[in-house]
Short mmCIF file of C-alpha atoms and ligand atoms in Angstrom, two decimals:
data_model
loop_
_atom_site.label_atom_id
_atom_site.label_comp_id
_atom_site.label_asym_id
_atom_site.label_seq_id
_atom_site.Cartn_x
_atom_site.Cartn_y
_atom_site.Cartn_z
CA MET A 3 38.61 109.92 163.78
CA THR A 4 34.60 109.81 164.88
CA ILE A 5 32.71 113.23 163.35
CA GLY A 6 28.99 113.40 164.71
CA THR A 7 27.71 110.63 167.34
CA GLY A 8 24.21 109.55 165.78
CA PRO A 9 22.09 107.11 168.66
CA ARG A 10 23.35 103.59 168.95
CA GLY A 11 21.20 101.22 166.60
CA PRO A 12 21.21 98.93 163.62
CA GLY A 13 22.49 100.92 160.71
CA VAL A 14 24.03 100.93 157.29
CA LEU A 15 27.46 102.50 156.57
CA VAL A 16 27.73 103.75 152.78
CA ILE A 17 31.52 104.00 151.78
CA GLU A 18 31.00 107.57 150.19
CA PRO A 19 27.30 108.43 150.22
CA MET A 20 28.66 111.29 148.01
CA GLY A 21 27.17 111.22 144.27
CA ASN A 22 23.52 111.09 142.37
CA ALA A 23 22.42 107.93 144.24
CA GLY A 24 22.87 108.89 147.72
CA ARG A 25 20.60 111.16 148.08
CA PHE A 26 17.64 108.23 147.24
CA LEU A 27 19.46 106.06 149.61
CA VAL A 28 18.82 108.58 152.70
CA GLU A 29 15.66 108.56 151.31
CA ALA A 30 15.20 104.67 151.88
CA ALA A 31 17.26 104.85 154.80
CA ASP A 32 14.35 106.65 155.92
CA ARG A 33 11.60 105.01 154.97
CA LEU A 34 13.14 101.55 155.86
CA GLY A 35 13.66 103.15 159.19
CA LEU A 36 17.22 102.46 159.38
CA ARG A 37 19.91 104.68 160.48
CA LEU A 38 22.85 105.96 157.78
CA TYR A 39 26.47 106.10 158.31
CA ALA A 40 28.98 107.58 155.65
CA ALA A 41 32.85 106.72 155.30
CA THR A 42 34.61 109.51 153.40
CA HIS A 43 36.93 111.45 153.63
CA LYS A 44 36.90 114.71 156.11
CA GLU A 45 37.52 117.41 153.63
CA VAL A 46 35.01 115.46 151.29
CA HIS A 47 32.72 115.28 154.04
CA ASP A 48 33.39 118.85 154.96
CA ALA A 49 31.50 119.76 151.15
CA TYR A 50 28.68 117.96 151.45
CA PRO A 51 25.43 119.32 150.91
CA ASP A 52 23.79 120.14 154.13
CA ARG A 53 20.84 117.86 153.11
CA LEU A 54 23.18 114.83 152.77
CA ARG A 55 25.02 115.65 156.25
CA SER A 56 21.71 116.26 158.24
CA ALA A 57 20.58 112.84 157.54
CA LEU A 58 23.73 110.87 158.53
CA ALA A 59 23.50 109.31 161.77
CA GLY A 60 27.44 109.56 161.65
CA VAL A 61 30.76 109.66 159.91
CA CYS A 62 33.27 107.33 159.48
CA ALA A 63 36.54 109.98 158.73
CA THR A 64 39.15 107.77 157.00
CA ASP A 65 41.46 107.81 153.98
CA LEU A 66 39.34 105.35 151.54
CA THR A 67 42.48 105.30 149.24
CA ASP A 68 44.89 103.50 151.70
CA THR A 69 43.06 99.98 151.62
CA PRO A 70 44.68 98.71 155.25
CA ARG A 71 43.68 101.79 157.36
CA ALA A 72 40.45 102.36 155.53
CA LEU A 73 39.61 98.73 156.13
CA ALA A 74 40.76 99.01 160.13
CA ASP A 75 39.13 102.04 160.39
CA MET A 76 35.69 101.40 159.05
CA GLU A 77 35.89 97.91 161.14
CA ALA A 78 36.31 99.85 164.27
CA PHE A 79 33.40 102.00 163.23
CA CYS A 80 31.11 99.34 162.23
CA ARG A 81 31.86 97.60 165.58
CA SER A 82 30.99 100.20 167.70
CA HIS A 83 27.54 101.45 165.94
CA ALA A 84 26.49 98.46 165.46
CA VAL A 85 26.03 98.61 161.72
CA ALA A 86 24.31 95.98 160.26
CA GLY A 87 25.44 96.81 156.26
CA VAL A 88 27.95 97.95 154.34
CA ALA A 89 26.84 99.68 151.10
CA VAL A 90 28.67 102.12 148.59
CA CYS A 91 27.62 104.48 145.76
CA PHE A 92 30.99 105.29 143.94
CA GLU A 93 31.76 102.43 142.22
CA LEU A 94 35.13 102.08 142.47
CA PHE A 95 34.83 101.79 146.57
CA THR A 96 33.00 98.62 145.49
CA PRO A 97 35.75 96.48 146.09
CA LEU A 98 36.26 98.04 149.14
CA ALA A 99 32.92 97.58 150.37
CA ALA A 100 33.10 94.04 149.37
CA LEU A 101 36.69 93.37 151.78
CA LEU A 102 34.89 95.52 154.14
CA ALA A 103 31.88 93.36 154.69
CA GLU A 104 33.86 90.05 154.44
CA ARG A 105 36.00 91.50 157.20
CA VAL A 106 32.92 92.74 159.76
CA GLY A 107 31.16 89.64 159.09
CA LEU A 108 28.38 91.43 157.47
CA PRO A 109 26.04 90.41 153.98
CA GLY A 110 28.80 91.08 151.18
CA ASN A 111 29.85 90.69 147.35
CA ASP A 112 32.51 88.22 146.64
CA PRO A 113 35.78 89.70 147.79
CA ARG A 114 37.95 87.89 145.20
CA LEU A 115 35.78 88.73 142.17
CA ALA A 116 34.74 92.36 143.04
CA ARG A 117 37.87 94.08 141.27
CA ALA A 118 35.85 92.78 138.43
CA ALA A 119 33.78 95.72 138.94
CA ARG A 120 35.46 98.15 139.31
CA ASN A 121 38.22 96.90 136.42
CA LYS A 122 36.92 96.56 132.80
CA ILE A 123 40.13 94.51 132.07
CA LEU A 124 39.27 92.28 134.70
CA MET A 125 35.31 92.61 133.96
CA GLY A 126 36.12 91.28 130.31
CA GLU A 127 38.06 88.24 132.05
CA ALA A 128 34.87 87.38 134.09
CA PHE A 129 32.33 87.77 131.53
CA SER A 130 34.32 85.33 129.67
CA ALA A 131 34.98 82.92 132.23
CA ALA A 132 31.26 82.93 133.08
CA GLY A 133 30.09 82.87 129.43
CA VAL A 134 28.10 86.28 129.40
CA PRO A 135 28.02 87.98 126.20
CA ALA A 136 30.24 90.92 125.94
CA PRO A 137 32.38 92.20 123.69
CA ARG A 138 35.71 91.07 122.26
CA TRP A 139 38.05 93.36 123.86
CA ALA A 140 41.87 93.78 124.08
CA VAL A 141 44.43 95.63 126.32
CA ALA A 142 46.59 98.78 125.22
CA ARG A 143 49.62 100.11 127.64
CA ASP A 144 50.30 102.66 124.50
CA ALA A 145 49.34 103.78 121.31
CA ALA A 146 51.73 101.74 119.48
CA GLU A 147 50.01 98.26 120.78
CA ALA A 148 46.79 99.97 120.10
CA ARG A 149 47.81 100.32 116.58
CA ARG A 150 48.82 96.62 116.35
CA VAL A 151 45.60 95.50 117.40
CA ALA A 152 43.80 97.59 115.24
CA GLU A 153 45.70 96.44 112.46
CA SER A 154 45.24 92.97 113.44
CA GLY A 155 41.74 93.24 112.28
CA GLY A 156 40.80 91.24 115.24
CA LEU A 157 38.16 93.48 116.91
CA GLY A 158 36.84 95.00 113.63
CA ARG A 159 36.02 98.32 112.80
CA PRO A 160 35.09 100.65 114.79
CA LEU A 161 36.83 100.36 117.44
CA VAL A 162 35.93 102.09 121.03
CA VAL A 163 38.87 103.25 123.29
CA LYS A 164 38.35 103.66 126.95
CA PRO A 165 40.08 103.18 130.43
CA ALA A 166 40.64 100.47 132.24
CA GLU A 167 38.73 102.05 135.49
CA GLN A 168 36.47 105.18 135.12
CA GLY A 169 33.00 106.19 134.48
CA GLY A 170 30.70 108.93 133.50
CA SER A 171 31.88 108.01 129.97
CA TRP A 172 35.09 109.58 130.52
CA GLY A 173 37.84 108.93 128.29
CA VAL A 174 35.39 106.81 125.74
CA SER A 175 36.08 107.64 122.30
CA VAL A 176 34.74 105.47 119.61
CA VAL A 177 37.26 105.37 116.52
CA ASP A 178 35.93 105.21 113.36
CA ASP A 179 32.61 105.34 113.31
CA PRO A 180 29.69 103.00 111.11
CA ASP A 181 28.83 105.20 108.53
CA GLY A 182 31.80 104.97 106.92
CA ALA A 183 32.84 108.78 106.50
CA ALA A 184 36.76 108.72 107.61
CA GLY A 185 38.74 111.81 107.23
CA ARG A 186 36.01 114.08 107.34
CA GLY A 187 35.14 115.04 111.02
CA GLY A 188 37.32 115.14 114.36
CA GLY A 189 35.15 117.81 115.86
CA SER A 190 33.49 116.31 119.52
CA GLY A 191 30.23 115.16 117.89
CA ALA A 192 28.35 115.47 120.74
CA GLY A 193 24.49 115.91 119.59
CA ARG A 194 25.94 116.44 116.15
CA GLY A 195 26.52 113.20 114.58
CA GLY A 196 30.27 113.90 114.66
CA VAL A 197 32.68 111.57 113.07
CA VAL A 198 36.24 110.73 113.88
CA GLY A 199 37.66 109.75 110.20
CA CYS A 200 40.49 107.62 111.55
CA GLY A 201 42.70 104.91 109.81
CA PRO A 202 44.44 102.74 113.35
CA GLY A 203 47.23 106.01 113.46
CA ARG A 204 49.81 107.45 111.35
CA PRO A 205 53.92 106.04 111.66
CA ASP A 206 54.41 108.87 113.90
CA GLY A 207 51.74 107.82 116.15
CA SER A 208 49.63 110.64 116.12
CA GLY A 209 46.02 109.75 114.16
CA PRO A 210 42.57 109.88 116.04
CA LEU A 211 43.64 105.90 117.16
CA ALA A 212 46.13 107.84 119.01
CA ALA A 213 44.64 110.60 120.51
CA ALA A 214 42.28 108.07 121.64
CA VAL A 215 44.58 106.27 123.49
CA ALA A 216 45.85 109.73 125.31
CA VAL A 217 42.26 110.19 126.07
CA ALA A 218 41.74 107.19 127.89
CA GLN A 219 45.23 107.33 129.62
CA ARG A 220 44.82 110.67 131.13
CA PHE A 221 42.92 110.21 134.28
CA THR A 222 45.66 109.01 137.07
CA HIS A 223 43.64 109.43 139.87
CA ALA A 224 39.50 109.68 140.83
CA GLN A 225 38.31 113.04 142.42
CA PRO A 226 37.46 114.15 144.99
CA HIS A 227 39.65 111.24 146.75
CA GLY A 228 42.44 110.85 144.73
CA LEU A 229 42.19 107.16 144.30
CA GLU A 230 44.53 105.98 142.00
CA LEU A 231 43.81 104.32 139.00
CA ASP A 232 44.87 101.94 136.57
CA THR A 233 45.95 104.06 133.30
CA THR A 234 45.83 100.69 130.67
CA ALA A 235 43.40 101.63 127.99
CA LEU A 236 41.12 99.03 126.56
CA LEU A 237 39.86 98.31 123.03
CA GLN A 238 36.68 97.16 122.44
CA GLU A 239 34.78 95.71 119.21
CA TYR A 240 31.82 98.41 119.09
CA VAL A 241 28.79 96.41 119.39
CA PRO A 242 25.76 98.26 117.31
CA GLY A 243 22.46 98.67 118.06
CA ALA A 244 19.95 100.16 121.12
CA GLU A 245 21.25 100.64 124.39
CA TYR A 246 19.41 99.41 127.50
CA SER A 247 20.46 99.41 131.11
CA CYS A 248 19.09 97.00 133.51
CA ASP A 249 20.13 96.85 137.52
CA THR A 250 19.75 93.69 139.26
CA VAL A 251 19.14 93.34 143.27
CA VAL A 252 20.92 90.32 144.35
CA ALA A 253 20.22 89.20 147.96
CA GLY A 254 22.18 85.80 149.33
CA GLY A 255 23.18 85.30 146.22
CA VAL A 256 19.70 85.43 144.64
CA ALA A 257 19.17 87.22 141.75
CA TYR A 258 15.99 89.36 141.35
CA PRO A 259 15.93 91.48 138.03
CA LEU A 260 14.66 95.12 138.05
CA PRO A 261 12.76 96.79 135.14
CA VAL A 262 14.70 97.46 131.80
CA VAL A 263 15.59 100.97 130.82
CA ARG A 264 16.21 102.81 127.58
CA LYS A 265 19.17 104.77 127.57
CA ASP A 266 19.99 107.23 124.26
CA THR A 267 23.33 108.39 123.70
CA THR A 268 24.84 111.23 121.74
CA ARG A 269 26.48 109.85 118.65
CA GLY A 270 29.71 109.55 117.10
CA ARG A 271 33.21 109.54 118.52
CA TYR A 272 32.10 110.39 122.34
CA ARG A 273 28.82 108.79 123.68
CA ILE A 274 27.66 110.64 126.42
CA GLU A 275 24.04 109.62 127.53
CA THR A 276 21.49 111.69 126.52
CA GLY A 277 18.29 110.45 128.53
CA HIS A 278 16.65 106.82 130.33
CA THR A 279 13.15 105.58 129.51
CA CYS A 280 11.24 103.00 131.74
CA PRO A 281 9.32 101.06 130.42
CA SER A 282 12.67 100.03 128.10
CA GLY A 283 9.65 99.52 124.74
CA LEU A 284 11.23 95.69 124.39
CA ASP A 285 8.52 93.30 124.25
CA PRO A 286 8.20 90.60 127.38
CA GLU A 287 10.48 87.94 126.27
CA LEU A 288 12.99 90.32 125.30
CA VAL A 289 12.33 92.37 128.43
CA ARG A 290 13.19 88.45 130.44
CA THR A 291 16.69 87.71 128.33
CA VAL A 292 17.77 91.26 129.47
CA GLN A 293 17.35 90.37 132.77
CA HIS A 294 18.42 87.05 132.76
CA THR A 295 21.85 88.12 130.63
CA ALA A 296 22.15 91.64 133.46
CA ALA A 297 21.55 88.86 135.84
CA ARG A 298 24.60 86.78 134.78
CA ALA A 299 26.89 89.94 134.42
CA ALA A 300 25.79 90.86 138.12
CA LEU A 301 27.07 87.35 139.25
CA ALA A 302 30.19 86.77 136.88
CA VAL A 303 31.55 90.12 139.05
CA GLY A 304 30.64 88.46 142.38
CA VAL A 305 27.90 90.34 143.44
CA ARG A 306 26.20 88.47 146.30
CA ASN A 307 24.10 91.06 148.44
CA GLY A 308 24.21 94.29 146.63
CA ILE A 309 22.83 95.98 143.53
CA ALA A 310 24.84 96.18 139.71
CA HIS A 311 23.97 98.34 137.18
CA THR A 312 24.19 96.58 133.89
CA GLU A 313 24.50 98.55 130.86
CA LEU A 314 23.86 96.25 127.02
CA LYS A 315 23.24 96.63 123.31
CA ILE A 316 21.05 94.74 121.41
CA PRO A 317 22.76 94.22 117.63
CA PRO A 318 19.84 95.06 115.16
CA GLY A 319 18.36 91.95 113.90
CA THR A 320 19.15 89.74 117.00
CA ARG A 321 17.28 89.20 120.33
CA THR A 322 21.14 88.61 122.28
CA PRO A 323 21.79 91.20 124.78
CA TYR A 324 25.76 92.30 124.85
CA VAL A 325 27.22 93.38 128.35
CA ILE A 326 29.23 96.71 127.65
CA GLU A 327 29.86 96.93 131.57
CA THR A 328 28.35 95.80 134.96
CA GLY A 329 28.81 98.22 137.92
CA ALA A 330 28.04 96.82 141.83
CA ARG A 331 26.50 100.36 142.79
CA LEU A 332 23.15 101.95 142.27
CA PRO A 333 22.63 103.50 138.99
CA GLY A 334 23.36 107.28 138.13
CA ASP A 335 21.71 109.69 136.12
CA ASN A 336 18.69 110.05 138.47
CA LEU A 337 17.70 106.41 137.24
CA CYS A 338 16.55 105.60 140.96
CA GLU A 339 13.79 108.29 140.51
CA VAL A 340 12.88 106.84 136.99
CA VAL A 341 12.33 103.66 137.53
CA GLU A 342 10.69 104.51 141.05
CA ALA A 343 8.19 106.87 138.98
CA ALA A 344 7.73 103.89 136.21
CA THR A 345 7.36 101.16 138.49
CA GLY A 346 6.76 101.83 142.01
CA VAL A 347 10.26 100.07 142.80
CA SER A 348 12.71 101.39 144.75
CA GLU A 349 16.03 100.53 144.18
CA ALA A 350 17.36 102.18 146.65
CA VAL A 351 15.15 100.44 149.22
CA ALA A 352 15.58 96.73 147.53
CA TYR A 353 19.84 97.44 147.88
CA LEU A 354 19.35 98.68 151.14
CA GLN A 355 17.63 95.31 152.39
CA ALA A 356 20.12 93.12 149.98
CA VAL A 357 22.96 94.59 152.11
CA LEU A 358 21.19 93.93 155.32
CA GLY A 359 20.87 90.04 154.42
CA ARG A 360 16.66 90.75 153.53
CA VAL A 361 14.73 89.81 151.01
CA PRO A 362 14.18 92.99 148.67
CA ASP A 363 11.16 94.27 147.42
CA THR A 364 10.93 94.37 143.36
CA VAL A 365 7.81 93.57 142.41
CA ALA A 366 6.25 96.26 140.86
CA THR A 367 3.05 98.16 142.16
CA ALA A 368 2.63 100.80 139.13
CA SER A 369 2.76 100.55 135.21
CA ALA A 370 3.28 103.82 134.35
CA ALA A 371 6.82 105.22 132.73
CA ALA A 372 9.00 107.68 133.03
CA SER A 373 11.61 109.71 130.71
CA ILE A 374 14.77 111.50 131.93
CA ARG A 375 16.07 113.83 129.45
CA PHE A 376 19.88 115.65 129.90
CA LEU A 377 20.29 119.61 128.74
CA LEU A 378 23.25 119.18 126.75
CA PRO A 379 25.77 122.14 125.79
CA GLU A 380 27.00 121.94 121.81
CA HIS A 381 30.49 123.62 122.89
CA GLY A 382 32.53 123.81 125.69
CA GLY A 383 32.87 127.49 127.68
CA VAL A 384 30.91 129.39 130.68
CA LEU A 385 27.19 129.57 131.45
CA ARG A 386 25.80 132.71 130.26
CA HIS A 387 21.81 131.97 131.35
CA ALA A 388 20.16 128.56 131.61
CA SER A 389 16.68 128.13 132.34
CA ILE A 390 14.30 125.45 132.65
CA PRO A 391 10.05 125.59 131.35
CA GLU A 392 7.71 124.42 133.75
CA ALA A 393 5.30 122.19 132.68
CA PRO A 394 2.78 119.83 133.97
CA GLY A 395 3.78 116.27 134.92
CA THR A 396 7.54 117.28 134.51
CA HIS A 397 10.36 118.97 136.75
CA GLY A 398 13.63 120.28 135.95
CA GLU A 399 16.77 120.74 137.59
CA LEU A 400 19.88 122.50 137.17
CA HIS A 401 23.04 120.84 137.39
CA LEU A 402 25.31 124.58 136.74
CA ARG A 403 24.79 127.90 137.32
CA PRO A 404 25.25 131.12 135.15
CA GLY A 405 29.49 131.81 135.73
CA ASP A 406 30.16 128.05 135.78
CA PRO A 407 32.60 126.66 133.68
CA VAL A 408 30.75 124.37 131.32
CA PRO A 409 33.19 121.61 129.90
CA GLU A 410 33.42 119.97 126.26
CA PRO A 411 30.90 118.43 125.21
CA ALA A 412 32.89 114.85 125.54
CA ASP A 413 31.53 113.01 128.69
CA SER A 414 28.80 113.43 131.18
CA ALA A 415 30.51 116.16 133.15
CA CYS A 416 29.22 118.76 130.76
CA ARG A 417 25.09 118.42 131.55
CA ILE A 418 24.02 121.41 132.55
CA GLY A 419 20.58 120.22 133.49
CA HIS A 420 17.69 117.33 133.39
CA VAL A 421 14.01 117.00 133.13
CA LEU A 422 12.21 114.59 134.35
CA ALA A 423 8.69 113.64 132.91
CA ARG A 424 5.80 110.77 134.26
CA ALA A 425 3.11 109.68 132.06
CA ALA A 426 1.51 106.68 131.43
CA THR A 427 3.44 105.57 128.54
CA ALA A 428 7.13 105.73 127.70
CA HIS A 429 6.08 107.38 124.72
CA LEU A 430 4.39 109.91 125.89
CA ALA A 431 6.86 110.08 128.94
CA ARG A 432 10.09 110.50 126.63
CA ALA A 433 7.96 113.41 124.28
CA LEU A 434 7.08 115.16 127.30
CA ALA A 435 10.59 115.54 128.73
CA ALA A 436 12.33 116.28 125.22
CA GLY A 437 9.69 118.90 124.67
CA VAL A 438 10.42 120.69 127.99
CA VAL A 439 14.21 119.94 126.61
CA ALA A 440 13.71 121.76 123.24
CA ARG A 441 11.97 124.66 124.90
CA SER A 442 14.65 125.48 127.81
CA ARG A 443 17.23 127.76 127.18
CA VAL A 444 21.40 127.20 127.56
CA GLU A 445 23.57 130.27 126.61
CA VAL A 446 26.97 129.02 126.84
CA GLY A 447 29.66 131.92 126.13
N1 ATP B 259 31.39 97.78 123.07
C1 ATP B 259 31.45 99.04 122.74
N2 ATP B 259 30.26 99.13 121.74
C2 ATP B 259 29.65 100.17 121.50
N3 ATP B 259 29.48 101.08 122.02
C3 ATP B 259 30.06 101.19 123.37
C4 ATP B 259 31.04 100.33 123.71
N4 ATP B 259 31.47 100.66 125.11
C5 ATP B 259 30.94 101.49 125.19
N5 ATP B 259 30.35 102.13 124.11
C6 ATP B 259 29.34 102.84 123.75
O1 ATP B 259 30.29 104.34 125.32
C7 ATP B 259 29.13 104.47 126.43
C8 ATP B 259 30.20 104.71 127.56
O2 ATP B 259 30.67 103.10 127.58
P1 ATP B 259 31.11 102.85 129.20
O3 ATP B 259 29.75 102.34 129.47
O4 ATP B 259 31.91 101.51 128.98
O5 ATP B 259 32.04 103.42 130.04
P2 ATP B 259 31.44 104.30 131.21
O6 ATP B 259 32.53 105.64 132.04
O7 ATP B 259 31.90 103.38 132.31
O8 ATP B 259 29.93 104.63 131.49
P3 ATP B 259 28.80 105.49 132.23
O9 ATP B 259 29.63 105.51 133.84
O10 ATP B 259 28.77 106.87 131.64
O11 ATP B 259 28.12 104.54 132.59
C9 ATP B 259 28.63 103.25 126.56
O12 ATP B 259 27.57 103.44 127.52
C10 ATP B 259 27.91 102.70 125.42
O13 ATP B 259 27.22 104.03 124.45
MG1 MG B 260 28.59 102.99 131.41
#
């Protein structure tokens, strides 16, 4: 079914443009003079913000959870609308995008590897096969299997427990904190350095590890599409150190590295991103090492014509980045805006160029800095009040309105808003954004 009829001409079909990166794709398509089409569910399209709906030249309404049907509907749409490229905003649909591009004969990613960019078990295998430095891992189908893995000691302590398929830090727990405060904690820990004390589990199967496995396994379907998820839990060795992200555009199999960004998270059991800063503060040689490792990760999961968002940690005292994960999609968290403010590079433009088979524009045209900081609640409840003061060089945005429920601070769904600051240096941008966040008022009842 086709909703809306845009003018005929070359365009890009975006599999689910809803989400953080969608608005940057809309702006980028405008700059490049492209028509943007969406493939989505009718009821998801009905809930699009007006801004997104009016930017689209047309919509392919299908069922993205039914691969054969979605591919048939999208292929017919691509042919009748002279679609010249396939893009994707949701990580879970990146394998579908690779299959569609192959079927229609458009530039895309390797469909044989594409599931590794969605499923962290396959990703672990792909990283091992390609020799990409990454944490050691094991599969845990239930708490008893997790206990056996923990008792074997093969992954050391602490352990990271996470869902095989999910994003936004949902269901990710760090069990047994490196501070060695085992037995003390139990709180959510967001922003408070909370620690979950734990042995690997009690004989009755309760205890923090079993609880973490249950949390990782609770997502059976991803909303709003109802896509079925692999509920296997993954146990990983904990990689200490500072965290970074680095995106890679790949066009015709050639990797073009993008700037490295420093990432800050909460400590303790739940690791929620508290902010991102570009440039990263790393020395130029280490920046190149991070970019090289991120590019290897992207290629390992079959990215050939597209973009990958890779997260890495560098253990203290080393210069070896370990890849925590990579996704064959644009970054979330307004990172497109942060990177462009700091370097002049539009990741969304580069991505669209890559999916059209063009050489991506990745040369920096600025050397400034930008930082985004998120407003996180101390606890869940209902938002009573939230306000962000104005300050030169910054802008703020609230994600929730008074009366909205505020989830417990266990994953990125709890964010109340953000502040983005631009300045001459990373240090200044970070301090500016942090200062505005500190003066913001959040009341959760
Ligand atoms: N093996 C690990 N060692 C150390 N920290 C880790 C490890 N795995 C995950 N983390 C921490 O937990 C965070 C979330 O984990 P991960 O990125 O795997 O989940 P996600 O849900 O895909 O995240 P998101 O979509 O928010 O990027 C990471 O950014 C990192 O801070
Ligand atoms: Mg992540």
